[in-house]
């Protein structure tokens, strides 16, 4: 049996030795941003109920803050590893970060199924993930072509399932192609789930 056309999801710790100091700094700046960003809080109340995201207001944090710029620098080797795994030819082209924004999920916040249009590579870095907090759930991009496929057995291997949830922890990076739909289920605990998401583009 050949297996063609795989869907790649990359995951790794950001750096060996942990990211405690970076995470503390990102958390402090993130909470300060939420306090200062009235436009973002309004946008979130409409589009991200129960949570705060700077997606609609401050979505170039890597250009605004040395801490987020530092995160961008540390992500570079991971982005390179992804590009190598999928055999992208980036000769004379740079896969550059175009957007970088913060997400804070409070209790019962949900991040509905979506993809990232107008981008090539997307991903998330996890700053704080309380125990019991959901992972990131991916949907098979061929779902609308299955037509008469039978349901999967309860023991189906992850590669054959139409949805896969990847557990996440603080200090972890996840990367995937921007067309891959994903969601985060309802966050059940009072402690906040904090992450930084980003897009890369090559043109
Ligand atoms: Fe997303």
JSON list of C-alpha atoms and ligand atoms in Angstrom, two decimals:
[
{"chain": "A", "resi": 1, "resn": "UNK", "atom": "CA", "xyz": [0.00, 0.00, 0.00]},
{"chain": "A", "resi": 2, "resn": "UNK", "atom": "CA", "xyz": [1.38, 3.40, -0.98]},
{"chain": "A", "resi": 3, "resn": "UNK", "atom": "CA", "xyz": [0.54, 6.46, 1.07]},
{"chain": "A", "resi": 4, "resn": "UNK", "atom": "CA", "xyz": [0.58, 9.57, -1.11]},
{"chain": "A", "resi": 5, "resn": "UNK", "atom": "CA", "xyz": [-0.39, 13.19, -0.35]},
{"chain": "A", "resi": 6, "resn": "UNK", "atom": "CA", "xyz": [0.23, 13.28, 3.39]},
{"chain": "A", "resi": 7, "resn": "UNK", "atom": "CA", "xyz": [-0.92, 16.12, 5.65]},
{"chain": "A", "resi": 8, "resn": "UNK", "atom": "CA", "xyz": [2.02, 17.32, 7.72]},
{"chain": "A", "resi": 9, "resn": "UNK", "atom": "CA", "xyz": [1.66, 18.55, 11.28]},
{"chain": "A", "resi": 10, "resn": "UNK", "atom": "CA", "xyz": [4.94, 19.44, 12.95]},
{"chain": "A", "resi": 11, "resn": "UNK", "atom": "CA", "xyz": [5.37, 19.56, 16.70]},
{"chain": "A", "resi": 12, "resn": "UNK", "atom": "CA", "xyz": [8.40, 20.17, 18.89]},
{"chain": "A", "resi": 13, "resn": "UNK", "atom": "CA", "xyz": [9.49, 21.87, 22.08]},
{"chain": "A", "resi": 14, "resn": "UNK", "atom": "CA", "xyz": [10.61, 25.40, 21.17]},
{"chain": "A", "resi": 15, "resn": "UNK", "atom": "CA", "xyz": [13.99, 24.91, 22.79]},
{"chain": "A", "resi": 16, "resn": "UNK", "atom": "CA", "xyz": [15.88, 22.46, 24.89]},
{"chain": "A", "resi": 17, "resn": "UNK", "atom": "CA", "xyz": [16.09, 23.42, 28.55]},
{"chain": "A", "resi": 18, "resn": "UNK", "atom": "CA", "xyz": [12.53, 24.84, 28.62]},
{"chain": "A", "resi": 19, "resn": "UNK", "atom": "CA", "xyz": [11.08, 28.28, 27.98]},
{"chain": "A", "resi": 20, "resn": "UNK", "atom": "CA", "xyz": [10.10, 29.44, 31.45]},
{"chain": "A", "resi": 21, "resn": "UNK", "atom": "CA", "xyz": [11.61, 32.93, 31.22]},
{"chain": "A", "resi": 22, "resn": "UNK", "atom": "CA", "xyz": [10.29, 33.54, 27.72]},
{"chain": "A", "resi": 23, "resn": "UNK", "atom": "CA", "xyz": [6.84, 32.29, 28.73]},
{"chain": "A", "resi": 24, "resn": "UNK", "atom": "CA", "xyz": [6.73, 34.49, 31.82]},
{"chain": "A", "resi": 25, "resn": "UNK", "atom": "CA", "xyz": [7.65, 37.50, 29.69]},
{"chain": "A", "resi": 26, "resn": "UNK", "atom": "CA", "xyz": [5.09, 36.63, 26.98]},
{"chain": "A", "resi": 27, "resn": "UNK", "atom": "CA", "xyz": [2.43, 36.16, 29.64]},
{"chain": "A", "resi": 28, "resn": "UNK", "atom": "CA", "xyz": [3.18, 39.52, 31.29]},
{"chain": "A", "resi": 29, "resn": "UNK", "atom": "CA", "xyz": [3.20, 41.36, 27.98]},
{"chain": "A", "resi": 30, "resn": "UNK", "atom": "CA", "xyz": [0.12, 39.48, 26.80]},
{"chain": "A", "resi": 31, "resn": "UNK", "atom": "CA", "xyz": [-1.92, 40.46, 29.85]},
{"chain": "A", "resi": 32, "resn": "UNK", "atom": "CA", "xyz": [-0.72, 44.04, 29.59]},
{"chain": "A", "resi": 33, "resn": "UNK", "atom": "CA", "xyz": [-1.71, 44.07, 25.92]},
{"chain": "A", "resi": 34, "resn": "UNK", "atom": "CA", "xyz": [-5.19, 42.82, 26.79]},
{"chain": "A", "resi": 35, "resn": "UNK", "atom": "CA", "xyz": [-5.52, 45.58, 29.41]},
{"chain": "A", "resi": 36, "resn": "UNK", "atom": "CA", "xyz": [-4.41, 48.29, 26.94]},
{"chain": "A", "resi": 37, "resn": "UNK", "atom": "CA", "xyz": [-6.11, 47.02, 23.78]},
{"chain": "A", "resi": 38, "resn": "UNK", "atom": "CA", "xyz": [-9.71, 48.27, 23.96]},
{"chain": "A", "resi": 39, "resn": "UNK", "atom": "CA", "xyz": [-10.21, 47.70, 20.21]},
{"chain": "A", "resi": 40, "resn": "UNK", "atom": "CA", "xyz": [-9.03, 44.10, 20.58]},
{"chain": "A", "resi": 41, "resn": "UNK", "atom": "CA", "xyz": [-11.33, 43.48, 23.54]},
{"chain": "A", "resi": 42, "resn": "UNK", "atom": "CA", "xyz": [-14.26, 44.82, 21.51]},
{"chain": "A", "resi": 43, "resn": "UNK", "atom": "CA", "xyz": [-13.28, 42.64, 18.53]},
{"chain": "A", "resi": 44, "resn": "UNK", "atom": "CA", "xyz": [-12.94, 39.61, 20.81]},
{"chain": "A", "resi": 45, "resn": "UNK", "atom": "CA", "xyz": [-16.33, 40.20, 22.47]},
{"chain": "A", "resi": 46, "resn": "UNK", "atom": "CA", "xyz": [-17.88, 39.94, 19.00]},
{"chain": "A", "resi": 47, "resn": "UNK", "atom": "CA", "xyz": [-15.73, 37.20, 17.44]},
{"chain": "A", "resi": 48, "resn": "UNK", "atom": "CA", "xyz": [-14.06, 35.24, 20.27]},
{"chain": "A", "resi": 49, "resn": "UNK", "atom": "CA", "xyz": [-16.55, 35.07, 23.10]},
{"chain": "A", "resi": 50, "resn": "UNK", "atom": "CA", "xyz": [-15.10, 34.34, 26.51]},
{"chain": "A", "resi": 51, "resn": "UNK", "atom": "CA", "xyz": [-11.60, 34.98, 25.28]},
{"chain": "A", "resi": 52, "resn": "UNK", "atom": "CA", "xyz": [-9.24, 37.71, 24.15]},
{"chain": "A", "resi": 53, "resn": "UNK", "atom": "CA", "xyz": [-7.29, 37.72, 20.91]},
{"chain": "A", "resi": 54, "resn": "UNK", "atom": "CA", "xyz": [-5.26, 40.49, 19.34]},
{"chain": "A", "resi": 55, "resn": "UNK", "atom": "CA", "xyz": [-6.00, 39.01, 15.87]},
{"chain": "A", "resi": 56, "resn": "UNK", "atom": "CA", "xyz": [-8.35, 41.87, 14.98]},
{"chain": "A", "resi": 57, "resn": "UNK", "atom": "CA", "xyz": [-6.23, 44.68, 16.42]},
{"chain": "A", "resi": 58, "resn": "UNK", "atom": "CA", "xyz": [-2.52, 43.92, 17.02]},
{"chain": "A", "resi": 59, "resn": "UNK", "atom": "CA", "xyz": [-1.59, 41.13, 14.63]},
{"chain": "A", "resi": 60, "resn": "UNK", "atom": "CA", "xyz": [2.04, 42.04, 13.99]},
{"chain": "A", "resi": 61, "resn": "UNK", "atom": "CA", "xyz": [3.36, 41.58, 17.52]},
{"chain": "A", "resi": 62, "resn": "UNK", "atom": "CA", "xyz": [6.73, 40.37, 16.20]},
{"chain": "A", "resi": 63, "resn": "UNK", "atom": "CA", "xyz": [7.24, 43.92, 14.89]},
{"chain": "A", "resi": 64, "resn": "UNK", "atom": "CA", "xyz": [5.98, 45.62, 18.05]},
{"chain": "A", "resi": 65, "resn": "UNK", "atom": "CA", "xyz": [7.73, 43.83, 20.88]},
{"chain": "A", "resi": 66, "resn": "UNK", "atom": "CA", "xyz": [11.30, 42.53, 21.33]},
{"chain": "A", "resi": 67, "resn": "UNK", "atom": "CA", "xyz": [9.86, 39.55, 23.25]},
{"chain": "A", "resi": 68, "resn": "UNK", "atom": "CA", "xyz": [7.68, 38.46, 20.33]},
{"chain": "A", "resi": 69, "resn": "UNK", "atom": "CA", "xyz": [10.56, 39.20, 17.98]},
{"chain": "A", "resi": 70, "resn": "UNK", "atom": "CA", "xyz": [12.66, 36.85, 20.11]},
{"chain": "A", "resi": 71, "resn": "UNK", "atom": "CA", "xyz": [9.97, 34.17, 19.71]},
{"chain": "A", "resi": 72, "resn": "UNK", "atom": "CA", "xyz": [10.06, 34.71, 15.93]},
{"chain": "A", "resi": 73, "resn": "UNK", "atom": "CA", "xyz": [13.84, 34.20, 15.98]},
{"chain": "A", "resi": 74, "resn": "UNK", "atom": "CA", "xyz": [13.49, 30.97, 17.98]},
{"chain": "A", "resi": 75, "resn": "UNK", "atom": "CA", "xyz": [10.83, 29.64, 15.60]},
{"chain": "A", "resi": 76, "resn": "UNK", "atom": "CA", "xyz": [13.11, 29.92, 12.57]},
{"chain": "A", "resi": 77, "resn": "UNK", "atom": "CA", "xyz": [14.73, 26.51, 12.84]},
{"chain": "A", "resi": 78, "resn": "UNK", "atom": "CA", "xyz": [11.33, 24.85, 13.25]},
{"chain": "A", "resi": 79, "resn": "UNK", "atom": "CA", "xyz": [9.95, 26.55, 10.15]},
{"chain": "A", "resi": 80, "resn": "UNK", "atom": "CA", "xyz": [13.05, 25.43, 8.27]},
{"chain": "A", "resi": 81, "resn": "UNK", "atom": "CA", "xyz": [12.53, 21.85, 9.45]},
{"chain": "A", "resi": 82, "resn": "UNK", "atom": "CA", "xyz": [8.92, 21.92, 8.24]},
{"chain": "A", "resi": 83, "resn": "UNK", "atom": "CA", "xyz": [9.93, 23.31, 4.83]},
{"chain": "A", "resi": 84, "resn": "UNK", "atom": "CA", "xyz": [12.52, 20.56, 4.50]},
{"chain": "A", "resi": 85, "resn": "UNK", "atom": "CA", "xyz": [10.03, 17.85, 5.47]},
{"chain": "A", "resi": 86, "resn": "UNK", "atom": "CA", "xyz": [7.62, 18.93, 2.71]},
{"chain": "A", "resi": 87, "resn": "UNK", "atom": "CA", "xyz": [10.39, 19.57, 0.12]},
{"chain": "A", "resi": 88, "resn": "UNK", "atom": "CA", "xyz": [9.52, 23.20, -0.51]},
{"chain": "A", "resi": 89, "resn": "UNK", "atom": "CA", "xyz": [12.01, 24.88, -2.83]},
{"chain": "A", "resi": 90, "resn": "UNK", "atom": "CA", "xyz": [12.79, 28.16, -1.08]},
{"chain": "A", "resi": 91, "resn": "UNK", "atom": "CA", "xyz": [15.86, 29.03, -3.12]},
{"chain": "A", "resi": 92, "resn": "UNK", "atom": "CA", "xyz": [15.94, 32.84, -3.37]},
{"chain": "A", "resi": 93, "resn": "UNK", "atom": "CA", "xyz": [12.66, 32.97, -1.45]},
{"chain": "A", "resi": 94, "resn": "UNK", "atom": "CA", "xyz": [12.11, 33.60, 2.19]},
{"chain": "A", "resi": 95, "resn": "UNK", "atom": "CA", "xyz": [9.33, 32.07, 4.22]},
{"chain": "A", "resi": 96, "resn": "UNK", "atom": "CA", "xyz": [8.69, 35.11, 6.44]},
{"chain": "A", "resi": 97, "resn": "UNK", "atom": "CA", "xyz": [6.40, 35.72, 9.38]},
{"chain": "A", "resi": 98, "resn": "UNK", "atom": "CA", "xyz": [3.60, 38.02, 8.23]},
{"chain": "A", "resi": 99, "resn": "UNK", "atom": "CA", "xyz": [1.31, 37.95, 11.28]},
{"chain": "A", "resi": 100, "resn": "UNK", "atom": "CA", "xyz": [1.72, 37.15, 14.95]},
{"chain": "A", "resi": 101, "resn": "UNK", "atom": "CA", "xyz": [-1.04, 37.53, 17.51]},
{"chain": "A", "resi": 102, "resn": "UNK", "atom": "CA", "xyz": [-1.95, 36.55, 21.04]},
{"chain": "A", "resi": 103, "resn": "UNK", "atom": "CA", "xyz": [-4.84, 34.35, 22.25]},
{"chain": "A", "resi": 104, "resn": "UNK", "atom": "CA", "xyz": [-6.11, 34.09, 25.81]},
{"chain": "A", "resi": 105, "resn": "UNK", "atom": "CA", "xyz": [-8.87, 31.57, 26.42]},
{"chain": "A", "resi": 106, "resn": "UNK", "atom": "CA", "xyz": [-10.80, 31.99, 29.66]},
{"chain": "A", "resi": 107, "resn": "UNK", "atom": "CA", "xyz": [-13.26, 29.40, 30.92]},
{"chain": "A", "resi": 108, "resn": "UNK", "atom": "CA", "xyz": [-15.72, 28.21, 28.24]},
{"chain": "A", "resi": 109, "resn": "UNK", "atom": "CA", "xyz": [-13.98, 30.09, 25.42]},
{"chain": "A", "resi": 110, "resn": "UNK", "atom": "CA", "xyz": [-14.07, 28.13, 22.15]},
{"chain": "A", "resi": 111, "resn": "UNK", "atom": "CA", "xyz": [-12.05, 28.56, 18.99]},
{"chain": "A", "resi": 112, "resn": "UNK", "atom": "CA", "xyz": [-14.32, 27.36, 16.18]},
{"chain": "A", "resi": 113, "resn": "UNK", "atom": "CA", "xyz": [-13.23, 25.44, 13.10]},
{"chain": "A", "resi": 114, "resn": "UNK", "atom": "CA", "xyz": [-11.21, 27.68, 10.75]},
{"chain": "A", "resi": 115, "resn": "UNK", "atom": "CA", "xyz": [-8.24, 27.93, 8.42]},
{"chain": "A", "resi": 116, "resn": "UNK", "atom": "CA", "xyz": [-5.83, 30.78, 7.71]},
{"chain": "A", "resi": 117, "resn": "UNK", "atom": "CA", "xyz": [-6.50, 32.25, 4.24]},
{"chain": "A", "resi": 118, "resn": "UNK", "atom": "CA", "xyz": [-3.80, 34.13, 2.32]},
{"chain": "A", "resi": 119, "resn": "UNK", "atom": "CA", "xyz": [-1.01, 32.31, 4.15]},
{"chain": "A", "resi": 120, "resn": "UNK", "atom": "CA", "xyz": [1.35, 29.43, 3.48]},
{"chain": "A", "resi": 121, "resn": "UNK", "atom": "CA", "xyz": [2.36, 28.10, 6.87]},
{"chain": "A", "resi": 122, "resn": "UNK", "atom": "CA", "xyz": [0.60, 28.67, 10.18]},
{"chain": "A", "resi": 123, "resn": "UNK", "atom": "CA", "xyz": [1.11, 27.56, 13.71]},
{"chain": "A", "resi": 124, "resn": "UNK", "atom": "CA", "xyz": [0.92, 28.22, 17.39]},
{"chain": "A", "resi": 125, "resn": "UNK", "atom": "CA", "xyz": [3.33, 28.51, 20.29]},
{"chain": "A", "resi": 126, "resn": "UNK", "atom": "CA", "xyz": [1.90, 27.58, 23.68]},
{"chain": "A", "resi": 127, "resn": "UNK", "atom": "CA", "xyz": [2.69, 29.91, 26.57]},
{"chain": "A", "resi": 128, "resn": "UNK", "atom": "CA", "xyz": [0.42, 28.53, 29.28]},
{"chain": "A", "resi": 129, "resn": "UNK", "atom": "CA", "xyz": [-1.72, 25.41, 29.08]},
{"chain": "A", "resi": 130, "resn": "UNK", "atom": "CA", "xyz": [-3.51, 24.53, 32.34]},
{"chain": "A", "resi": 131, "resn": "UNK", "atom": "CA", "xyz": [-4.22, 20.88, 33.13]},
{"chain": "A", "resi": 132, "resn": "UNK", "atom": "CA", "xyz": [-7.46, 19.75, 31.47]},
{"chain": "A", "resi": 133, "resn": "UNK", "atom": "CA", "xyz": [-7.15, 22.33, 28.69]},
{"chain": "A", "resi": 134, "resn": "UNK", "atom": "CA", "xyz": [-7.99, 21.02, 25.20]},
{"chain": "A", "resi": 135, "resn": "UNK", "atom": "CA", "xyz": [-5.41, 20.35, 22.50]},
{"chain": "A", "resi": 136, "resn": "UNK", "atom": "CA", "xyz": [-5.67, 21.43, 18.87]},
{"chain": "A", "resi": 137, "resn": "UNK", "atom": "CA", "xyz": [-8.04, 19.41, 16.69]},
{"chain": "A", "resi": 138, "resn": "UNK", "atom": "CA", "xyz": [-7.35, 18.98, 12.97]},
{"chain": "A", "resi": 139, "resn": "UNK", "atom": "CA", "xyz": [-9.81, 17.94, 10.27]},
{"chain": "A", "resi": 140, "resn": "UNK", "atom": "CA", "xyz": [-8.94, 15.78, 7.27]},
{"chain": "A", "resi": 141, "resn": "UNK", "atom": "CA", "xyz": [-8.85, 18.24, 4.33]},
{"chain": "A", "resi": 142, "resn": "UNK", "atom": "CA", "xyz": [-10.42, 15.58, 2.06]},
{"chain": "A", "resi": 143, "resn": "UNK", "atom": "CA", "xyz": [-13.52, 15.21, 4.21]},
{"chain": "A", "resi": 144, "resn": "UNK", "atom": "CA", "xyz": [-15.84, 16.60, 1.52]},
{"chain": "A", "resi": 145, "resn": "UNK", "atom": "CA", "xyz": [-14.58, 13.98, -0.96]},
{"chain": "A", "resi": 146, "resn": "UNK", "atom": "CA", "xyz": [-15.27, 10.91, 1.13]},
{"chain": "A", "resi": 147, "resn": "UNK", "atom": "CA", "xyz": [-18.84, 10.57, -0.15]},
{"chain": "A", "resi": 148, "resn": "UNK", "atom": "CA", "xyz": [-19.65, 6.90, 0.43]},
{"chain": "A", "resi": 149, "resn": "UNK", "atom": "CA", "xyz": [-16.71, 5.98, 2.67]},
{"chain": "A", "resi": 150, "resn": "UNK", "atom": "CA", "xyz": [-17.78, 3.82, 5.63]},
{"chain": "A", "resi": 151, "resn": "UNK", "atom": "CA", "xyz": [-17.27, 5.17, 9.15]},
{"chain": "A", "resi": 152, "resn": "UNK", "atom": "CA", "xyz": [-13.88, 4.47, 10.73]},
{"chain": "A", "resi": 153, "resn": "UNK", "atom": "CA", "xyz": [-13.53, 1.73, 13.27]},
{"chain": "A", "resi": 154, "resn": "UNK", "atom": "CA", "xyz": [-13.13, 2.72, 16.90]},
{"chain": "A", "resi": 155, "resn": "UNK", "atom": "CA", "xyz": [-9.57, 1.42, 16.69]},
{"chain": "A", "resi": 156, "resn": "UNK", "atom": "CA", "xyz": [-8.60, 3.36, 13.54]},
{"chain": "A", "resi": 157, "resn": "UNK", "atom": "CA", "xyz": [-4.99, 4.49, 13.46]},
{"chain": "A", "resi": 158, "resn": "UNK", "atom": "CA", "xyz": [-4.55, 8.27, 13.86]},
{"chain": "A", "resi": 159, "resn": "UNK", "atom": "CA", "xyz": [-3.43, 8.63, 10.22]},
{"chain": "A", "resi": 160, "resn": "UNK", "atom": "CA", "xyz": [-6.78, 7.21, 9.05]},
{"chain": "A", "resi": 161, "resn": "UNK", "atom": "CA", "xyz": [-9.06, 9.22, 11.30]},
{"chain": "A", "resi": 162, "resn": "UNK", "atom": "CA", "xyz": [-11.01, 12.19, 9.90]},
{"chain": "A", "resi": 163, "resn": "UNK", "atom": "CA", "xyz": [-10.23, 14.24, 13.04]},
{"chain": "A", "resi": 164, "resn": "UNK", "atom": "CA", "xyz": [-7.15, 14.15, 15.22]},
{"chain": "A", "resi": 165, "resn": "UNK", "atom": "CA", "xyz": [-6.63, 16.07, 18.45]},
{"chain": "A", "resi": 166, "resn": "UNK", "atom": "CA", "xyz": [-3.04, 16.83, 19.33]},
{"chain": "A", "resi": 167, "resn": "UNK", "atom": "CA", "xyz": [-2.48, 17.47, 23.05]},
{"chain": "A", "resi": 168, "resn": "UNK", "atom": "CA", "xyz": [-0.39, 20.57, 23.74]},
{"chain": "A", "resi": 169, "resn": "UNK", "atom": "CA", "xyz": [1.77, 21.80, 26.61]},
{"chain": "A", "resi": 170, "resn": "UNK", "atom": "CA", "xyz": [3.49, 25.09, 27.44]},
{"chain": "A", "resi": 171, "resn": "UNK", "atom": "CA", "xyz": [6.73, 25.53, 25.53]},
{"chain": "A", "resi": 172, "resn": "UNK", "atom": "CA", "xyz": [5.50, 23.55, 22.50]},
{"chain": "A", "resi": 173, "resn": "UNK", "atom": "CA", "xyz": [5.38, 24.66, 18.86]},
{"chain": "A", "resi": 174, "resn": "UNK", "atom": "CA", "xyz": [2.85, 23.31, 16.35]},
{"chain": "A", "resi": 175, "resn": "UNK", "atom": "CA", "xyz": [3.16, 24.05, 12.60]},
{"chain": "A", "resi": 176, "resn": "UNK", "atom": "CA", "xyz": [0.87, 23.09, 9.70]},
{"chain": "A", "resi": 177, "resn": "UNK", "atom": "CA", "xyz": [-0.02, 24.28, 6.23]},
{"chain": "A", "resi": 178, "resn": "UNK", "atom": "CA", "xyz": [-2.48, 27.18, 6.39]},
{"chain": "A", "resi": 179, "resn": "UNK", "atom": "CA", "xyz": [-5.25, 25.37, 4.47]},
{"chain": "A", "resi": 180, "resn": "UNK", "atom": "CA", "xyz": [-5.61, 22.74, 7.21]},
{"chain": "A", "resi": 181, "resn": "UNK", "atom": "CA", "xyz": [-8.77, 23.36, 9.19]},
{"chain": "A", "resi": 182, "resn": "UNK", "atom": "CA", "xyz": [-8.46, 23.27, 12.97]},
{"chain": "A", "resi": 183, "resn": "UNK", "atom": "CA", "xyz": [-10.30, 24.17, 16.15]},
{"chain": "A", "resi": 184, "resn": "UNK", "atom": "CA", "xyz": [-9.96, 24.28, 19.92]},
{"chain": "A", "resi": 185, "resn": "UNK", "atom": "CA", "xyz": [-12.78, 22.84, 22.01]},
{"chain": "A", "resi": 186, "resn": "UNK", "atom": "CA", "xyz": [-14.29, 24.65, 24.99]},
{"chain": "A", "resi": 187, "resn": "UNK", "atom": "CA", "xyz": [-11.68, 25.50, 27.61]},
{"chain": "A", "resi": 188, "resn": "UNK", "atom": "CA", "xyz": [-13.05, 24.06, 30.85]},
{"chain": "A", "resi": 189, "resn": "UNK", "atom": "CA", "xyz": [-10.92, 25.58, 33.63]},
{"chain": "A", "resi": 190, "resn": "UNK", "atom": "CA", "xyz": [-10.64, 28.97, 35.34]},
{"chain": "A", "resi": 191, "resn": "UNK", "atom": "CA", "xyz": [-6.89, 29.16, 34.68]},
{"chain": "A", "resi": 192, "resn": "UNK", "atom": "CA", "xyz": [-6.23, 30.82, 31.32]},
{"chain": "A", "resi": 193, "resn": "UNK", "atom": "CA", "xyz": [-4.93, 29.03, 28.24]},
{"chain": "A", "resi": 194, "resn": "UNK", "atom": "CA", "xyz": [-2.48, 31.39, 26.52]},
{"chain": "A", "resi": 195, "resn": "UNK", "atom": "CA", "xyz": [-0.94, 30.97, 23.10]},
{"chain": "A", "resi": 196, "resn": "UNK", "atom": "CA", "xyz": [0.69, 32.94, 20.29]},
{"chain": "A", "resi": 197, "resn": "UNK", "atom": "CA", "xyz": [-0.38, 32.14, 16.73]},
{"chain": "A", "resi": 198, "resn": "UNK", "atom": "CA", "xyz": [1.35, 33.16, 13.52]},
{"chain": "A", "resi": 199, "resn": "UNK", "atom": "CA", "xyz": [1.31, 33.01, 9.74]},
{"chain": "A", "resi": 200, "resn": "UNK", "atom": "CA", "xyz": [4.19, 32.75, 7.26]},
{"chain": "A", "resi": 201, "resn": "UNK", "atom": "CA", "xyz": [4.20, 33.54, 3.60]},
{"chain": "A", "resi": 202, "resn": "UNK", "atom": "CA", "xyz": [6.77, 33.09, 0.84]},
{"chain": "A", "resi": 203, "resn": "UNK", "atom": "CA", "xyz": [5.66, 35.76, -1.65]},
{"chain": "B", "resi": 1, "resn": "LIG", "atom": "FE1", "xyz": [-5.88, 28.98, 13.76]}
]
